[in-house]
Backbone as numpy.savetxt, mean C-alpha at the origin, in Angstrom:
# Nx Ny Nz CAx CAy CAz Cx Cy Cz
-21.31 -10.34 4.14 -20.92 -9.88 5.45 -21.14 -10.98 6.49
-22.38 -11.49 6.47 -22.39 -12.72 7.69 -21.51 -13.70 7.13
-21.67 -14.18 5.61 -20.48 -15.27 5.49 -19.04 -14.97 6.08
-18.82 -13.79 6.03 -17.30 -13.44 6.58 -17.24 -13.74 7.97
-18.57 -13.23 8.53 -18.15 -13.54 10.46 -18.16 -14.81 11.08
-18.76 -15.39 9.67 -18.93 -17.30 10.22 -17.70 -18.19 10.15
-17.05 -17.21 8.79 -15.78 -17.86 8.59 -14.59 -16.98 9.67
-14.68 -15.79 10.41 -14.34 -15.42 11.49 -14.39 -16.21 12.59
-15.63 -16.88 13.02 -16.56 -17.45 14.38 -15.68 -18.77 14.07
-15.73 -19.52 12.47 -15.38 -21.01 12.91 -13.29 -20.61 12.68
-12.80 -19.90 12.22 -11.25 -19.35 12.62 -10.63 -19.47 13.85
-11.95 -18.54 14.72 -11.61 -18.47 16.08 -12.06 -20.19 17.08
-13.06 -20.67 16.65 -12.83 -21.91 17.30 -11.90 -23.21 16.80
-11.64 -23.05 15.57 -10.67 -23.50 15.30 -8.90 -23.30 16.12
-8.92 -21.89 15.85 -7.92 -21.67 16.48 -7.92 -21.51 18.22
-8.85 -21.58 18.61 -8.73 -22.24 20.35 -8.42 -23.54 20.50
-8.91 -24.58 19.82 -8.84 -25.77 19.83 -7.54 -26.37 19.46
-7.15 -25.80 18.86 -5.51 -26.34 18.20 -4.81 -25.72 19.56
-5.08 -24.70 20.33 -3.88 -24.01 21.62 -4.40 -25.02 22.67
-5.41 -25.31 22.60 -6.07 -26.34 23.35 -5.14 -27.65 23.38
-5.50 -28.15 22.25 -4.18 -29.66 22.45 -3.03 -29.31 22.30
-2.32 -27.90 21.88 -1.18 -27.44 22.10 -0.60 -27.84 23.35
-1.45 -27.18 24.43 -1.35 -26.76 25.83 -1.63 -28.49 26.23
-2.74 -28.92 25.87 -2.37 -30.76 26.55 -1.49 -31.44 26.31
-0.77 -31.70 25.56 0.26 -32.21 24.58 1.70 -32.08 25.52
1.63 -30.52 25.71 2.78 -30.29 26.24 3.11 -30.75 27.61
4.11 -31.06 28.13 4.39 -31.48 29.34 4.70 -30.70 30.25
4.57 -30.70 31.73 4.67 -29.72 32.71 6.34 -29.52 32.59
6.58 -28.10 32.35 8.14 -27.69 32.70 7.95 -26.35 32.92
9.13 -25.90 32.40 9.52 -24.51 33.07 9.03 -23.80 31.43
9.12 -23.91 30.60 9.43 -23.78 29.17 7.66 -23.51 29.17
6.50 -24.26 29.80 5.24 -24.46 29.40 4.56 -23.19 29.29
4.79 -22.31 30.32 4.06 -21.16 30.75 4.27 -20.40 29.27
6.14 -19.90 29.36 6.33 -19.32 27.45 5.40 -19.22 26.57
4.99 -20.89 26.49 5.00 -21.55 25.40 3.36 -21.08 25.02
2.98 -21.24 26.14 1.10 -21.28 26.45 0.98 -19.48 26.11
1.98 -18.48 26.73 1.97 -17.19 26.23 1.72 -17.01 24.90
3.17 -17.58 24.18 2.62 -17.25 23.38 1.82 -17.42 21.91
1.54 -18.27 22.36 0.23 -19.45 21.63 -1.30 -18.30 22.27
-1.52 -17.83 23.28 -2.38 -16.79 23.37 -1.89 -15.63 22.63
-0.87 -15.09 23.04 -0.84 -13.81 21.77 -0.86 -13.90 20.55
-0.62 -15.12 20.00 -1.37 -16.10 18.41 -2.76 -16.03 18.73
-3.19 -16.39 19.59 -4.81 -16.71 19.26 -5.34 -14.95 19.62
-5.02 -14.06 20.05 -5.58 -12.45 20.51 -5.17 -11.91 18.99
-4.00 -12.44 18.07 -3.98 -11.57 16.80 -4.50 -12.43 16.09
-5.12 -13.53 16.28 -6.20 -14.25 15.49 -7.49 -13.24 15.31
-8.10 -13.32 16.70 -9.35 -12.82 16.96 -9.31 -10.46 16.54
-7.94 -10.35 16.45 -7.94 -8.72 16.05 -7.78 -8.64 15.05
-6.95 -9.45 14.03 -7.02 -9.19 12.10 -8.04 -8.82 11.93
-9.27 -9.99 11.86 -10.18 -9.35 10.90 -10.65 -8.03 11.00
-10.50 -7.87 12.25 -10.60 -6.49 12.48 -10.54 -5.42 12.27
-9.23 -5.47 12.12 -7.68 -4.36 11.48 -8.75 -4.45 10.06
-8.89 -5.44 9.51 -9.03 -5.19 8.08 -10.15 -4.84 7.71
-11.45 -4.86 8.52 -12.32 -4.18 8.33 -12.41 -2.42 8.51
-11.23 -1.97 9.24 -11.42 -0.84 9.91 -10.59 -0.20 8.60
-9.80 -0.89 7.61 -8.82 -0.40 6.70 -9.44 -0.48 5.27
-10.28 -0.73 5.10 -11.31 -1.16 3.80 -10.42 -2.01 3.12
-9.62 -2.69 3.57 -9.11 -4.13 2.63 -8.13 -3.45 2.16
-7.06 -2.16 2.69 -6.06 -1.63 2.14 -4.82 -1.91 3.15
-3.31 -2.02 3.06 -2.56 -2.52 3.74 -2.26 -1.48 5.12
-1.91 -1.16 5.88 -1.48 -0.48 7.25 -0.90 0.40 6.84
0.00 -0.07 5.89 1.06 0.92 5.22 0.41 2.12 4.27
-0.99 1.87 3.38 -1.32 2.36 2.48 -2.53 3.41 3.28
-3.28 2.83 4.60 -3.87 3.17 5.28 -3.09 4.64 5.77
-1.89 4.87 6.96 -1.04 5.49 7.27 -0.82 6.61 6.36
-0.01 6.02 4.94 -0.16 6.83 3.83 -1.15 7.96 3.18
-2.30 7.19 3.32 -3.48 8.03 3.16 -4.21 9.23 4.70
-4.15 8.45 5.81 -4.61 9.58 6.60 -3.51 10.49 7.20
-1.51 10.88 6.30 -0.99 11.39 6.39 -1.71 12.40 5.06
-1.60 12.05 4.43 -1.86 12.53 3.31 -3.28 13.88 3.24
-4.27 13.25 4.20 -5.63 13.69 4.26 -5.30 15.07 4.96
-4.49 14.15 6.58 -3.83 15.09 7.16 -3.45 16.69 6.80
-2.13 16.61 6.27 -1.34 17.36 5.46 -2.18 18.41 4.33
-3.17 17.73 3.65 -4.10 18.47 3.00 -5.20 19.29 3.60
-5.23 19.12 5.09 -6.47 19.64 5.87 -5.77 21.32 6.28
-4.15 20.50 6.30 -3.01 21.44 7.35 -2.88 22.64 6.40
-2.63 22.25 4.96 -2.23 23.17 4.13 -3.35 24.20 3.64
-4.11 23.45 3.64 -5.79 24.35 3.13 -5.91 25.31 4.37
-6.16 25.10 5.37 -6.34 25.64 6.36 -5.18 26.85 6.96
-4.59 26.58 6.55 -3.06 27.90 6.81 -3.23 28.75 5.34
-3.32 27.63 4.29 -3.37 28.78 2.98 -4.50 29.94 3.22
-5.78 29.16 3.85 -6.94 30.20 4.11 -6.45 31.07 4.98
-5.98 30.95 5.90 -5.16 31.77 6.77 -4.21 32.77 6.19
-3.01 32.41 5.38 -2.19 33.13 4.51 -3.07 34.36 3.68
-4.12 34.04 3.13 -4.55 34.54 2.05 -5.20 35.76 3.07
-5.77 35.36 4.01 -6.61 36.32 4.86 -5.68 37.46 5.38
-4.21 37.06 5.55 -3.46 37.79 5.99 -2.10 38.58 5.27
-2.15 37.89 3.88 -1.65 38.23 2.91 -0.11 37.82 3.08
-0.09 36.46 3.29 1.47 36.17 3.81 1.60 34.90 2.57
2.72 34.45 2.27 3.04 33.29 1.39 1.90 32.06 2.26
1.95 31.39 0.88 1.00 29.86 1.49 1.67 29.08 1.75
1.76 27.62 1.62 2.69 26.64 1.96 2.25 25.64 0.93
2.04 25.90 0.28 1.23 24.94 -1.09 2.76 24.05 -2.00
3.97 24.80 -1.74 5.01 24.65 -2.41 5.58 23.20 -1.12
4.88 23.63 0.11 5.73 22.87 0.92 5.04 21.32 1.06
3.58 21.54 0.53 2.71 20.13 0.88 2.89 19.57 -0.57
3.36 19.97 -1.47 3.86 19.72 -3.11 4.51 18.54 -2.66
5.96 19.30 -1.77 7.14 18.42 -1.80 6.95 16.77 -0.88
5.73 17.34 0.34 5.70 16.68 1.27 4.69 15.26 0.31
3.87 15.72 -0.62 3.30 14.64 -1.45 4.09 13.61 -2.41
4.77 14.52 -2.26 6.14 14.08 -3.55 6.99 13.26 -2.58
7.28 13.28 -1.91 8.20 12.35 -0.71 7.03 10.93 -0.52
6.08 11.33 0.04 4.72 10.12 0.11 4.24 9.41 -1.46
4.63 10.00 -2.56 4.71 8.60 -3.39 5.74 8.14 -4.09
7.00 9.29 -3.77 8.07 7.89 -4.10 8.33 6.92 -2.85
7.82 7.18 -1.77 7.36 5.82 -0.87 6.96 4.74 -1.71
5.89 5.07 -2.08 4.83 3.77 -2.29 5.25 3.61 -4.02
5.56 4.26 -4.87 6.41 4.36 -5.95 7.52 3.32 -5.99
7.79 3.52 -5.07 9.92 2.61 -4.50 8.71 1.32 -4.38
8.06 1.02 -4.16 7.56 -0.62 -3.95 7.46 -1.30 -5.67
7.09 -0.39 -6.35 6.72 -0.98 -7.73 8.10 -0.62 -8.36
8.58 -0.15 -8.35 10.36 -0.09 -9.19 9.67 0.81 -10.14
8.93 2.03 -9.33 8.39 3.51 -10.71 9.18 4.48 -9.76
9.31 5.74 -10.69 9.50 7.16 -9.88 8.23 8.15 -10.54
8.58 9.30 -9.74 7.59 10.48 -9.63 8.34 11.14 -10.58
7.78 11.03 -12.80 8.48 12.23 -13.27 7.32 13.27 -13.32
6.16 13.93 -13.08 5.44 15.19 -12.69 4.15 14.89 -12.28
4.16 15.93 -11.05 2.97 16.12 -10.42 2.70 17.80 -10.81
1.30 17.41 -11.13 0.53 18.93 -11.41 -0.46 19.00 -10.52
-0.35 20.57 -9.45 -1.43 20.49 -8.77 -2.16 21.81 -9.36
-3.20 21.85 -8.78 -4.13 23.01 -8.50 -4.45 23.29 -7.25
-3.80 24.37 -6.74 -3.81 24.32 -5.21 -3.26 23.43 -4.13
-4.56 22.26 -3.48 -3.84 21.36 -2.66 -4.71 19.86 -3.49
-5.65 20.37 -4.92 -6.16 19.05 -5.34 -4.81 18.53 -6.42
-4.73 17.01 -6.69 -4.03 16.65 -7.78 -4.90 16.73 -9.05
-3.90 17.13 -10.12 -4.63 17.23 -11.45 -3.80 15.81 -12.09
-2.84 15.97 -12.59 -2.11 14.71 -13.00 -1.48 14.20 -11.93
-1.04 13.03 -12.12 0.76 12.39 -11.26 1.32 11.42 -12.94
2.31 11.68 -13.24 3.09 11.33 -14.33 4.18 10.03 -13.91
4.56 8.89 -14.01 5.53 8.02 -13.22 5.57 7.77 -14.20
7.22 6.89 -13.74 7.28 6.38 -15.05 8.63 5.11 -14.56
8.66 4.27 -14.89 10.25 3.12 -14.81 11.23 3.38 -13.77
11.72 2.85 -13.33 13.19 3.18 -12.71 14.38 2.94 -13.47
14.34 2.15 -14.06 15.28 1.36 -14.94 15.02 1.30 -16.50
14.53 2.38 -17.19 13.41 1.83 -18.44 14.91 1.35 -19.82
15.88 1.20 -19.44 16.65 1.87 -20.15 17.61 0.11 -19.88
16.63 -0.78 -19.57 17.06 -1.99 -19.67 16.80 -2.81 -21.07
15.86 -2.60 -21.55 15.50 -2.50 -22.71 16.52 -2.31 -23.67
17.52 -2.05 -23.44 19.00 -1.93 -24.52 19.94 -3.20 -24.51
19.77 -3.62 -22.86 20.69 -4.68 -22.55 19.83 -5.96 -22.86
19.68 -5.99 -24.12 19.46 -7.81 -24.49 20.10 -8.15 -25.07
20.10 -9.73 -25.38 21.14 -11.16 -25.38 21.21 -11.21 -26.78
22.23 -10.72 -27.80 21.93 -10.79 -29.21 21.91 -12.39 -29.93
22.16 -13.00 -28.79 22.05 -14.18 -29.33 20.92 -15.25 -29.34
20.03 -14.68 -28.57 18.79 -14.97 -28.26 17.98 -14.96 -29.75
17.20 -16.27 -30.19 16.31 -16.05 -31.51 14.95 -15.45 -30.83
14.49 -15.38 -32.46 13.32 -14.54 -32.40 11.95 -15.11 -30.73
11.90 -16.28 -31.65 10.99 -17.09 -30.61 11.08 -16.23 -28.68
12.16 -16.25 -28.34 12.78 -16.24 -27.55 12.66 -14.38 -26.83
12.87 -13.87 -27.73 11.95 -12.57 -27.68 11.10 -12.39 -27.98
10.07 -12.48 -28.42 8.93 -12.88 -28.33 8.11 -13.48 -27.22
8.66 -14.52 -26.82 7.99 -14.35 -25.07 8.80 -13.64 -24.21
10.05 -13.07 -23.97 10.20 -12.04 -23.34 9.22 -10.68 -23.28
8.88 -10.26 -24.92 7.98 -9.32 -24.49 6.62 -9.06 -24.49
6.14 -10.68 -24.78 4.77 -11.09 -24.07 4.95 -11.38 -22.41
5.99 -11.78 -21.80 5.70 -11.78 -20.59 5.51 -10.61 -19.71
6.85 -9.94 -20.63 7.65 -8.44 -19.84 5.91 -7.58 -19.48
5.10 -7.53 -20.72 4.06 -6.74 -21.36 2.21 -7.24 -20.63
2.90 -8.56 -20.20 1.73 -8.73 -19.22 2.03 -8.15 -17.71
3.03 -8.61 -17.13 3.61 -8.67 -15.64 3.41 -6.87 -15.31
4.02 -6.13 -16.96 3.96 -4.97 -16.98 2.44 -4.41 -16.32
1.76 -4.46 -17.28 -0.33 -4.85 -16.89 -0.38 -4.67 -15.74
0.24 -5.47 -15.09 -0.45 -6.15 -13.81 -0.23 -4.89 -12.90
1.15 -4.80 -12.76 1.86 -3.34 -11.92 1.32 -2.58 -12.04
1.10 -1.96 -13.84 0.18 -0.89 -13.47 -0.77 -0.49 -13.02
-1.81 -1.38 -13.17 -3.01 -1.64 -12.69 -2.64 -1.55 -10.90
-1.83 -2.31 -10.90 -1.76 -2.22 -8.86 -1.64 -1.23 -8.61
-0.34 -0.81 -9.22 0.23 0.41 -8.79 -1.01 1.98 -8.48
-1.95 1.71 -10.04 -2.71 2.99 -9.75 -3.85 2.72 -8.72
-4.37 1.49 -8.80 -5.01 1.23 -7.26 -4.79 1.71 -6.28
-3.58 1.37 -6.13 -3.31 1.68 -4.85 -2.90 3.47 -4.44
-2.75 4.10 -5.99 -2.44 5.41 -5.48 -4.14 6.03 -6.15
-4.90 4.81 -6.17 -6.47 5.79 -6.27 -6.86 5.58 -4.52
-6.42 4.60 -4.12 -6.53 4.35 -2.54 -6.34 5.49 -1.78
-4.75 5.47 -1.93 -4.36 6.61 -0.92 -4.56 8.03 -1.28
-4.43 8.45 -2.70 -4.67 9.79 -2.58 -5.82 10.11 -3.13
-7.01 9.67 -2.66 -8.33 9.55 -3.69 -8.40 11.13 -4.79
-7.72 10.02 -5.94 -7.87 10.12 -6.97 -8.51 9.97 -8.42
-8.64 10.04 -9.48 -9.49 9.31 -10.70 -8.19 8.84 -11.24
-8.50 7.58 -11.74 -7.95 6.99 -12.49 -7.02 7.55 -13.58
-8.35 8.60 -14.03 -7.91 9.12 -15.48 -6.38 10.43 -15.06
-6.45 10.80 -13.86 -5.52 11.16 -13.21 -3.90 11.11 -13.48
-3.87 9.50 -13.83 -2.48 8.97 -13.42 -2.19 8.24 -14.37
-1.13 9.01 -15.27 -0.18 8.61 -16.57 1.29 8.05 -16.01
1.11 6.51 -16.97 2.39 5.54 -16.63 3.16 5.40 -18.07
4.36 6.01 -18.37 5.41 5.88 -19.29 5.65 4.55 -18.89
């Protein structure tokens, strides 16, 4: 934690010093004032990142958003279902289903997966099932291609693969705090 604010502290004098001979460098015109603007609104989103990213636990704006819609929506639905039930009217459990289901083929559409089943219990997730967008590429190869040659195709395909998944469920243990064991990838 202090190593981070030192490397914050010397960022920010770094980055004064460079607007510094920016601003000497430049010659008096009409153009200077602009210029000096916005070389300060560079150095004010210097000094607010680290910020942002402390306040986000190291997750993107987008994934952040995602999640306190998400929290949202689950506070909204629990709270009316308790309501429903007290009053004996339909819940809306069908409607925060769909509204979850819209929020990860969001973040789904980034990795080239879709949403094939979500199982809930109530308003907790039990599974989320994804799977390929395209899995069906796998047909279209080069018959002329030798062995060798496939062979690192599907050592590469089979690492790069790895990698996605692994992001991918990160990031949906991020936003919809979830378990791992949760989330099955075809």
């Amino acid at each position: 934690m202090i190593a981070s604010i030192k490397e914050w502290i010397i960022f920010i004098i770094v980055g004064a010093f460079i607007i510094n001979i920016v601003d000497m460098i430049l010659p008096d015109s009409k153009v200077k004032p602009y210029i000096n603007l916005v070389c300060n609104f560079i150095f004010v989103f210097m000094i607010i990142s680290p910020l942002v990213s402390v306040f986000s636990n190291n997750m993107s704006l987008e994934d952040t958003i995602l999640k306190k819609m998400n929290e949202y929506s689950k506070l909204y639905v629990d709270s009316y279902n308790d309501l429903a039930n007290k009053t004996n009217n339909e819940s809306l459990s069908k409607g925060y289903e769909d509204g979850l289901k819209a929020v990860l083929q969001l973040k789904l559409d980034e990795y080239g997966y879709e949403l094939d089943d979500l199982k809930m219990n109530g308003s907790e997730i039990e599974t989320i099932k994804i799977k390929e967008k395209n899995s069906n590429n796998d047909n279209k190869k080069d018959i002329q291609s030798n062995d060798t040659e496939k062979e690192e195709e599907v050592f590469k395909s089979s690492s790069e693969l790895n990698l996605k998944e692994g992001k991918i469920k990160e990031d949906l243990i991020k936003v919809l705090n979830i378990s791992i064991g949760d989330i099955e990838i075809d």
